[in-house]
XYZ file of C-alpha atoms in Angstrom:
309
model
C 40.407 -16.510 -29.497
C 36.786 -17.869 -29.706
C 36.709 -21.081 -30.249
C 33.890 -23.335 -32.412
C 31.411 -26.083 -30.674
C 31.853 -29.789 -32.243
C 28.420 -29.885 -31.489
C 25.161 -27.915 -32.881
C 22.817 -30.732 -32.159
C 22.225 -33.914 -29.825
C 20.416 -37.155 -31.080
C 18.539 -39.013 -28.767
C 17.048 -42.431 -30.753
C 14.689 -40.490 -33.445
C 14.684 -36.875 -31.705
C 17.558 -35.165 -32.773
C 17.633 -31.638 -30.135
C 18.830 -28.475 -32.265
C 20.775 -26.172 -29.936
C 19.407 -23.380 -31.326
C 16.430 -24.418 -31.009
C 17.207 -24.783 -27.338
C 18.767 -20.932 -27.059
C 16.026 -19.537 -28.356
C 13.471 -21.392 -25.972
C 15.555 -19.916 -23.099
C 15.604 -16.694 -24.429
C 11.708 -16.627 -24.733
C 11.562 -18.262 -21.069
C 13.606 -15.870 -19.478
C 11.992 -12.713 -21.298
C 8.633 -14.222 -19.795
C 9.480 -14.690 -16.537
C 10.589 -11.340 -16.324
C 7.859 -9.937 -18.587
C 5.294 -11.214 -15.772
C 7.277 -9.558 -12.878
C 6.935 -6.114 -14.568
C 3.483 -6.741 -16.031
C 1.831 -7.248 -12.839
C 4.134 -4.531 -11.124
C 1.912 -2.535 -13.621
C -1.320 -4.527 -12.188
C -1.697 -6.681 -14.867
C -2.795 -10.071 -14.469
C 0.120 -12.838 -15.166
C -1.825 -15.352 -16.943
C -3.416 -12.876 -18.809
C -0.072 -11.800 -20.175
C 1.296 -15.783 -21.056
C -1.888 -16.426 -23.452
C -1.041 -13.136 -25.039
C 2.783 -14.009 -25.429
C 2.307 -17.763 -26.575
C 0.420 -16.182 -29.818
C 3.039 -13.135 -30.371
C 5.803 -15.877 -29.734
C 4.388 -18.382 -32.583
C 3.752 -15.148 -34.676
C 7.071 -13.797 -34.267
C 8.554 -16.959 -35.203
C 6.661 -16.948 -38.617
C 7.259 -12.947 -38.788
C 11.244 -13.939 -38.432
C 11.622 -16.713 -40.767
C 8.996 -14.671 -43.424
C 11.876 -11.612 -43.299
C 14.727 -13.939 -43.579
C 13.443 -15.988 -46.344
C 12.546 -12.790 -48.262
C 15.615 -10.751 -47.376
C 18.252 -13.887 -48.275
C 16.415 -15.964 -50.661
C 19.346 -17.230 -52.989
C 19.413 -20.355 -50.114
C 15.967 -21.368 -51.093
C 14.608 -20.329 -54.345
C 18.183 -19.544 -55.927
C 20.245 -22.035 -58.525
C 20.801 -24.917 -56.499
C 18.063 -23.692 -53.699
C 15.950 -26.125 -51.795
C 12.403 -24.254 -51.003
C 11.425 -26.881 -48.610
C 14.394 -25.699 -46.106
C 12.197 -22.346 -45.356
C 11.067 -24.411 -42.806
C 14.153 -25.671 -41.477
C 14.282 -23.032 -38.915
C 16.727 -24.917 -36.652
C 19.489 -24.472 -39.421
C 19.204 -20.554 -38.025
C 17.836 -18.102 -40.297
C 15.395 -16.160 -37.848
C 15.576 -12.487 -38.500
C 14.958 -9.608 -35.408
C 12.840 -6.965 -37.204
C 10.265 -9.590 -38.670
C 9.927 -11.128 -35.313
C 8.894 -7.647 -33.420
C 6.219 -6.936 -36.428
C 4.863 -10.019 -36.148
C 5.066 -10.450 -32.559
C 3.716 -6.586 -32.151
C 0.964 -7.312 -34.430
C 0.248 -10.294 -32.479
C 0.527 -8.239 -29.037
C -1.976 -5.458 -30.655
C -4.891 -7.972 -31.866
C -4.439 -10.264 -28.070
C -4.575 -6.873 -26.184
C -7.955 -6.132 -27.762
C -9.254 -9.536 -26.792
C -7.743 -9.686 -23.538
C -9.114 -5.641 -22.242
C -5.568 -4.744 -21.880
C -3.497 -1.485 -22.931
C -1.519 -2.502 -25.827
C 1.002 0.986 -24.960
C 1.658 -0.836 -21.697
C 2.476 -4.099 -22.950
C 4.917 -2.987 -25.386
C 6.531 -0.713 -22.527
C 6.813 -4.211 -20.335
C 7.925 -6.498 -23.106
C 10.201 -4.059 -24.826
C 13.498 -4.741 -22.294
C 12.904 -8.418 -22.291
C 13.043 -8.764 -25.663
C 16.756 -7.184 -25.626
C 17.190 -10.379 -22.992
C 16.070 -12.582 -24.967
C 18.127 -11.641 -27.819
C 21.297 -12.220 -25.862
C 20.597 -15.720 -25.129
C 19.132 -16.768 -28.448
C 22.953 -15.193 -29.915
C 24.397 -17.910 -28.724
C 22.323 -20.489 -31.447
C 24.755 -18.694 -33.511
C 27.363 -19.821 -32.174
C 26.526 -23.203 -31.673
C 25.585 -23.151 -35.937
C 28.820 -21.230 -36.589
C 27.270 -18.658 -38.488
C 26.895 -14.719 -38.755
C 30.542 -13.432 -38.283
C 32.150 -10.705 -39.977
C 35.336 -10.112 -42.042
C 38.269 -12.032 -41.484
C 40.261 -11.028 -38.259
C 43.789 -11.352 -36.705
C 42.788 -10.537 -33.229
C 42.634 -12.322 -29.375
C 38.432 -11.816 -29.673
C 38.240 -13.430 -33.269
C 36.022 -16.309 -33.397
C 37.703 -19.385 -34.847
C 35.582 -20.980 -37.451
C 36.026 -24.553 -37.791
C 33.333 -25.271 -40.167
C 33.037 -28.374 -38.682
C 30.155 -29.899 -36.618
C 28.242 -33.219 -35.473
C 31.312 -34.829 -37.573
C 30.309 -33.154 -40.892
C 31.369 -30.046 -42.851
C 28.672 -26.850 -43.085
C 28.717 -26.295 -46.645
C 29.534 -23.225 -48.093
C 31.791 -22.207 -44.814
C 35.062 -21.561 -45.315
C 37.087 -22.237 -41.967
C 39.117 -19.171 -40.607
C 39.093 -16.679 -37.871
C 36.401 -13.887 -38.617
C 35.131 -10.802 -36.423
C 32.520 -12.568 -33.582
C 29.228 -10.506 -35.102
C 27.262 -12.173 -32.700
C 28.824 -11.940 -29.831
C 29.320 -7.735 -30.919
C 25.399 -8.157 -31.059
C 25.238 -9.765 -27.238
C 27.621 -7.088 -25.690
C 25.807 -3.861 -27.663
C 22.369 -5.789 -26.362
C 23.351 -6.403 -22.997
C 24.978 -2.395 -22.951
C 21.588 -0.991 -24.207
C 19.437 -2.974 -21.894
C 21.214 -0.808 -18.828
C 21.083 1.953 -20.379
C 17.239 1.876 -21.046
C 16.552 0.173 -17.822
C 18.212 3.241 -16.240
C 16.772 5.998 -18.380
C 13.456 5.021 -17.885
C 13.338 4.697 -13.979
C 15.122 8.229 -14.476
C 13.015 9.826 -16.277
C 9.542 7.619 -15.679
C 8.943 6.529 -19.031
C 6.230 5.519 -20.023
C 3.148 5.663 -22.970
C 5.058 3.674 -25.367
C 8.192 5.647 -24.931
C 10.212 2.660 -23.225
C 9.511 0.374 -26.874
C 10.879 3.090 -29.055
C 13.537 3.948 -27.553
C 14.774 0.129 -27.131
C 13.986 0.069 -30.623
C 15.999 3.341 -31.332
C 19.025 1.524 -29.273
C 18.750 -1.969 -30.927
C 18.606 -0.752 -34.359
C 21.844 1.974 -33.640
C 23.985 -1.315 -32.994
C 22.476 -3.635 -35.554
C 23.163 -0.761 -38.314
C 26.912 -1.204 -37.777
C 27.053 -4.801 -37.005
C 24.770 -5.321 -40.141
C 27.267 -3.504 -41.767
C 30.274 -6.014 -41.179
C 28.462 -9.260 -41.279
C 29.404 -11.182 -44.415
C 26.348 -13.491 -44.906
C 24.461 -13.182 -48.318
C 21.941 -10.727 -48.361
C 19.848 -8.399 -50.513
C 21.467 -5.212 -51.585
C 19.812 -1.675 -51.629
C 22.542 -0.475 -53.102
C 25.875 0.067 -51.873
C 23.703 -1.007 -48.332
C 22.724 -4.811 -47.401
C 18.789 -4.798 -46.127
C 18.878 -4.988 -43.019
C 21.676 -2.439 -42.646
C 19.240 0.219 -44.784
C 16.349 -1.278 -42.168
C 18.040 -0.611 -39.215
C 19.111 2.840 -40.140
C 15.358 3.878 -40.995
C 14.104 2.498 -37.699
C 16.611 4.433 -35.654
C 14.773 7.370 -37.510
C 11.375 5.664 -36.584
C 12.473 5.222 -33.043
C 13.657 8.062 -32.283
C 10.990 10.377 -34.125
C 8.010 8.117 -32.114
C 9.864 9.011 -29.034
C 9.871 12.667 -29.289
C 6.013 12.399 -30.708
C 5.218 10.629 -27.228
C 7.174 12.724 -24.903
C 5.244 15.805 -26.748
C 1.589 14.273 -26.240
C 2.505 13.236 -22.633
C 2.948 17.339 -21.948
C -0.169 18.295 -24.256
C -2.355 15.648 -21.796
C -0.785 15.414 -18.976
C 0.093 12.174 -18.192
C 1.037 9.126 -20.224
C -0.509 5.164 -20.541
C 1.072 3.791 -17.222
C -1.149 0.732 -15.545
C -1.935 -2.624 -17.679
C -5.789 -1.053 -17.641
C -4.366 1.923 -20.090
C -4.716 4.271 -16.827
C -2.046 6.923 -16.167
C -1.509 5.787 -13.075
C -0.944 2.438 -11.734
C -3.636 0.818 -8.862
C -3.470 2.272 -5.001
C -0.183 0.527 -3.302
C -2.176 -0.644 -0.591
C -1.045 -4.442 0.900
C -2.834 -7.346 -1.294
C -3.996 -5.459 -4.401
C -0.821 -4.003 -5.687
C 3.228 -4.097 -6.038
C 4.711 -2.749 -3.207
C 7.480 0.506 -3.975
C 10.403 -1.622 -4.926
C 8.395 -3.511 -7.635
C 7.634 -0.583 -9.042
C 10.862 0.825 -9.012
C 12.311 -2.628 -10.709
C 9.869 -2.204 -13.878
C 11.825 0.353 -14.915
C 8.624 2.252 -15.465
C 7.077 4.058 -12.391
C 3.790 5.518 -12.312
C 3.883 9.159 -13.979
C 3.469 11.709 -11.056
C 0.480 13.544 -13.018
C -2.763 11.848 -12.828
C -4.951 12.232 -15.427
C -9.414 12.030 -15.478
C -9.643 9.312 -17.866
C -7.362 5.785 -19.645
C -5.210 6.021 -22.064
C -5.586 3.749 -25.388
């Protein structure tokens, strides 16, 4: 059985440290670090990639809290609701698909400042994101929230309701299916698998994104499904159930769109410079093979004239 933390928080004099605060920062460091390593594999330029991901990071925090507070509003605007909690965001309450539109649309306006193919840039981020998301699971955890119906099983996560020597209110203590940690496991699975299909298959030209999208949103429809927190209802389907199942559609449909324009011209958005292939592997100006091979995206083997977008 799973058992609860005591803890969701440490106090040192006035600065109280959330630790989901703290799992999310690692998340986001992690997903960098490893952003970097595939964005210059791709020849892009590592500093130029952290100025663009501090803005998508602060905009996919506001993206994320925007769709939670919308999607679950009884908390805040409700009988009994306190509006000034929207910006309690260490309490938990960050939602996934808000955070990737505002952190895409972030991503988008930054690679137009910075000269940069925005295609690429989703192709590197896409896998760390899925990262990320593991680590930042485990703020859940810590706030005892997001679990399922109750179960009588060796994985079921034993809710305490009980942290920092107070009660959560509104939890009711029990053992309930581990949602989050069905999240982590179906995150971690998917991140292989994509990892592995695109150095199979060279993907590239946007193609890595939507199919991690495509794979994130298969597991969140059923995990959605089972969670028990309140939520809007479209109806017999919570939200973000009916959200996930539409961006499956989404993901897969963009992916067979880009796979058919990569055959019609002959090559796909590949190098950080939109180029469909990435810079000459020659010693100081470019990853060597086995950098290349550990994006996950190698250069398509059809050159093309002329950049992509």
């Amino acid at each position: 059985m799973i058992p609860s933390p005591s803890i969701s928080a440490l106090s040192l004099g006035p600065l109280t440290i959330h630790f989901y605060a703290l799992c999310i920062l690692a998340g986001i460091g992690v997903a960098l670090w490893w952003a970097t390593k595939r964005w210059e594999a791709r020849g892009g330029d590592g500093d130029t990639l952290f100025d663009i991901v501090f803005v998508a990071v602060i905009a996919g925090i506001i993206g994320s809290r925007v769709w939670h507070v919308l999607t679950s509003p009884a908390p805040f605007f409700g009988p009994g609701g306190d509006p000034l909690s929207v910006l309690y965001i260490w309490q938990g309450g960050l939602a996934i698909y808000g955070g990737v539109a505002g952190g895409a649309l972030a991503v988008w306006i930054m690679a137009r400042l910075k000269g940069v193919s925005f295609t690429a840039l989703a192709d590197t981020i896409a896998p760390t994101i899925m990262l990320a998301q593991v680590l930042g699971r485990f703020g859940n955890w810590f706030n005892q929230e997001l679990y399922g119906p109750p179960l009588d099983a060796r994985w079921a996560w034993d809710v305490t309701c009980e942290t920092n020597g107070a009660t959560i209110a509104g939890c009711v203590p029990g053992t309930y299916h581990p949602t989050f940690l069905y999240e982590q496991l179906w995150n971690l699975a998917g991140l292989a698998v994509l990892l592995l299909l695109s150095r199979r298959f060279q993907w590239a030209g946007g193609r890595v994104f939507w199919a991690y999208v495509a794979i994130y949103s298969t597991g969140r429809a059923w995990i959605d499904a089972i969670r028990s927190e309140p939520v809007l209802m479209v109806g017999p389907l919570r939200i973000h159930t009916l959200v996930a199942l539409l961006m499956v559609l989404v993901g897969v449909g963009m992916f067979v769109l880009l796979t058919l324009r990569k055959r019609k011209r002959g090559g796909e958005v590949v190098a950080a410079d939109g180029s469909f292939s990435l810079p000459a592997q020659t010693e100081g100006n470019g990853p060597d093979e086995d950098e290349v091979e550990k994006s996950g995206t190698p250069p398509s083997p059809d050159p093309a004239p002329s950049p992509g977008p």
